[in-house]
């Protein structure tokens, strides 16, 4: 069974730079990145995330990916 995957260092590439800059200034809110809408089911822990909170939606997360997203102040949301 093949599961499309993406690394945490590639997550910010799924949203436009304009959106990223908007949320950099609005620190009370975090952008939602729905990996499933972009065709990815699993988020892997390779790479680094910027110190900017983000909410990531996916079907699967590795422990390392979950730790990195939470360390940046973000959250992981499991979707079916």
PDB file of C-alpha atoms in Angstrom:
ATOM      1  CA  UNK A   1       0.000   0.000   0.000  1.00  0.00           C
ATOM      2  CA  UNK A   2       1.464   3.347  -1.057  1.00  0.00           C
ATOM      3  CA  UNK A   3       0.809   6.359   1.168  1.00  0.00           C
ATOM      4  CA  UNK A   4       1.725   9.811  -0.215  1.00  0.00           C
ATOM      5  CA  UNK A   5       4.014  11.546   2.302  1.00  0.00           C
ATOM      6  CA  UNK A   6       5.420  15.020   2.919  1.00  0.00           C
ATOM      7  CA  UNK A   7       8.181  16.185   5.279  1.00  0.00           C
ATOM      8  CA  UNK A   8       7.677  18.951   7.843  1.00  0.00           C
ATOM      9  CA  UNK A   9      10.226  21.149   6.053  1.00  0.00           C
ATOM     10  CA  UNK A  10       7.999  21.151   2.939  1.00  0.00           C
ATOM     11  CA  UNK A  11       4.710  22.035   4.692  1.00  0.00           C
ATOM     12  CA  UNK A  12       5.088  25.812   4.329  1.00  0.00           C
ATOM     13  CA  UNK A  13       5.475  25.336   0.573  1.00  0.00           C
ATOM     14  CA  UNK A  14       1.833  24.230   0.398  1.00  0.00           C
ATOM     15  CA  UNK A  15       0.532  27.717   1.199  1.00  0.00           C
ATOM     16  CA  UNK A  16       1.315  30.977  -0.624  1.00  0.00           C
ATOM     17  CA  UNK A  17       4.104  33.224   0.708  1.00  0.00           C
ATOM     18  CA  UNK A  18       1.575  36.051   1.120  1.00  0.00           C
ATOM     19  CA  UNK A  19      -0.418  33.934   3.604  1.00  0.00           C
ATOM     20  CA  UNK A  20       2.731  33.042   5.526  1.00  0.00           C
ATOM     21  CA  UNK A  21       3.690  36.719   5.886  1.00  0.00           C
ATOM     22  CA  UNK A  22       0.152  37.600   7.023  1.00  0.00           C
ATOM     23  CA  UNK A  23       0.261  35.051   9.837  1.00  0.00           C
ATOM     24  CA  UNK A  24       3.801  36.056  10.801  1.00  0.00           C
ATOM     25  CA  UNK A  25       2.393  39.430  11.860  1.00  0.00           C
ATOM     26  CA  UNK A  26      -0.844  38.006  13.358  1.00  0.00           C
ATOM     27  CA  UNK A  27       0.759  35.904  16.095  1.00  0.00           C
ATOM     28  CA  UNK A  28      -2.569  35.273  17.837  1.00  0.00           C
ATOM     29  CA  UNK A  29      -3.722  33.105  14.895  1.00  0.00           C
ATOM     30  CA  UNK A  30      -2.162  30.202  13.010  1.00  0.00           C
ATOM     31  CA  UNK A  31      -2.684  29.091   9.401  1.00  0.00           C
ATOM     32  CA  UNK A  32      -4.282  25.710   8.697  1.00  0.00           C
ATOM     33  CA  UNK A  33      -2.403  23.495   6.244  1.00  0.00           C
ATOM     34  CA  UNK A  34      -4.589  20.631   5.029  1.00  0.00           C
ATOM     35  CA  UNK A  35      -2.109  18.088   3.674  1.00  0.00           C
ATOM     36  CA  UNK A  36      -4.993  15.880   2.472  1.00  0.00           C
ATOM     37  CA  UNK A  37      -6.225  18.605   0.083  1.00  0.00           C
ATOM     38  CA  UNK A  38      -2.766  18.666  -1.475  1.00  0.00           C
ATOM     39  CA  UNK A  39      -2.711  14.888  -1.930  1.00  0.00           C
ATOM     40  CA  UNK A  40      -0.574  13.926   1.096  1.00  0.00           C
ATOM     41  CA  UNK A  41      -1.786  11.503   3.757  1.00  0.00           C
ATOM     42  CA  UNK A  42       1.231  11.243   6.068  1.00  0.00           C
ATOM     43  CA  UNK A  43       3.514  13.905   7.556  1.00  0.00           C
ATOM     44  CA  UNK A  44       7.098  12.797   8.241  1.00  0.00           C
ATOM     45  CA  UNK A  45       9.572  14.434  10.615  1.00  0.00           C
ATOM     46  CA  UNK A  46      12.482  15.209   8.262  1.00  0.00           C
ATOM     47  CA  UNK A  47      13.755  18.798   8.281  1.00  0.00           C
ATOM     48  CA  UNK A  48      13.057  21.880  10.352  1.00  0.00           C
ATOM     49  CA  UNK A  49       9.964  24.043  10.775  1.00  0.00           C
ATOM     50  CA  UNK A  50      10.168  27.819  11.224  1.00  0.00           C
ATOM     51  CA  UNK A  51       9.322  29.063  14.718  1.00  0.00           C
ATOM     52  CA  UNK A  52       5.827  29.964  13.594  1.00  0.00           C
ATOM     53  CA  UNK A  53       2.689  28.150  14.810  1.00  0.00           C
ATOM     54  CA  UNK A  54       0.776  26.146  12.216  1.00  0.00           C
ATOM     55  CA  UNK A  55      -2.178  23.756  12.334  1.00  0.00           C
ATOM     56  CA  UNK A  56      -1.598  20.700  10.150  1.00  0.00           C
ATOM     57  CA  UNK A  57      -4.358  18.319   9.068  1.00  0.00           C
ATOM     58  CA  UNK A  58      -3.405  14.844   7.839  1.00  0.00           C
ATOM     59  CA  UNK A  59      -4.370  11.208   8.251  1.00  0.00           C
ATOM     60  CA  UNK A  60      -1.048  10.106   9.773  1.00  0.00           C
ATOM     61  CA  UNK A  61       1.806  11.816  11.623  1.00  0.00           C
ATOM     62  CA  UNK A  62       5.098  10.285  12.696  1.00  0.00           C
ATOM     63  CA  UNK A  63       6.048  10.934  16.332  1.00  0.00           C
ATOM     64  CA  UNK A  64       8.970  13.110  15.222  1.00  0.00           C
ATOM     65  CA  UNK A  65       6.727  15.231  12.948  1.00  0.00           C
ATOM     66  CA  UNK A  66       4.192  15.689  15.738  1.00  0.00           C
ATOM     67  CA  UNK A  67       6.931  16.768  18.163  1.00  0.00           C
ATOM     68  CA  UNK A  68       8.363  19.335  15.705  1.00  0.00           C
ATOM     69  CA  UNK A  69       4.965  20.841  14.892  1.00  0.00           C
ATOM     70  CA  UNK A  70       4.078  21.131  18.588  1.00  0.00           C
ATOM     71  CA  UNK A  71       7.529  22.564  19.434  1.00  0.00           C
ATOM     72  CA  UNK A  72       6.857  25.385  16.947  1.00  0.00           C
ATOM     73  CA  UNK A  73       3.627  26.132  18.808  1.00  0.00           C
ATOM     74  CA  UNK A  74       1.358  24.374  16.310  1.00  0.00           C
ATOM     75  CA  UNK A  75      -1.098  21.498  16.431  1.00  0.00           C
ATOM     76  CA  UNK A  76      -1.708  18.221  14.601  1.00  0.00           C
ATOM     77  CA  UNK A  77      -5.257  17.339  13.573  1.00  0.00           C
ATOM     78  CA  UNK A  78      -6.053  13.791  12.511  1.00  0.00           C
ATOM     79  CA  UNK A  79      -8.608  13.491   9.704  1.00  0.00           C
ATOM     80  CA  UNK A  80     -10.242  10.353   8.349  1.00  0.00           C
TER      81      UNK A  80
END
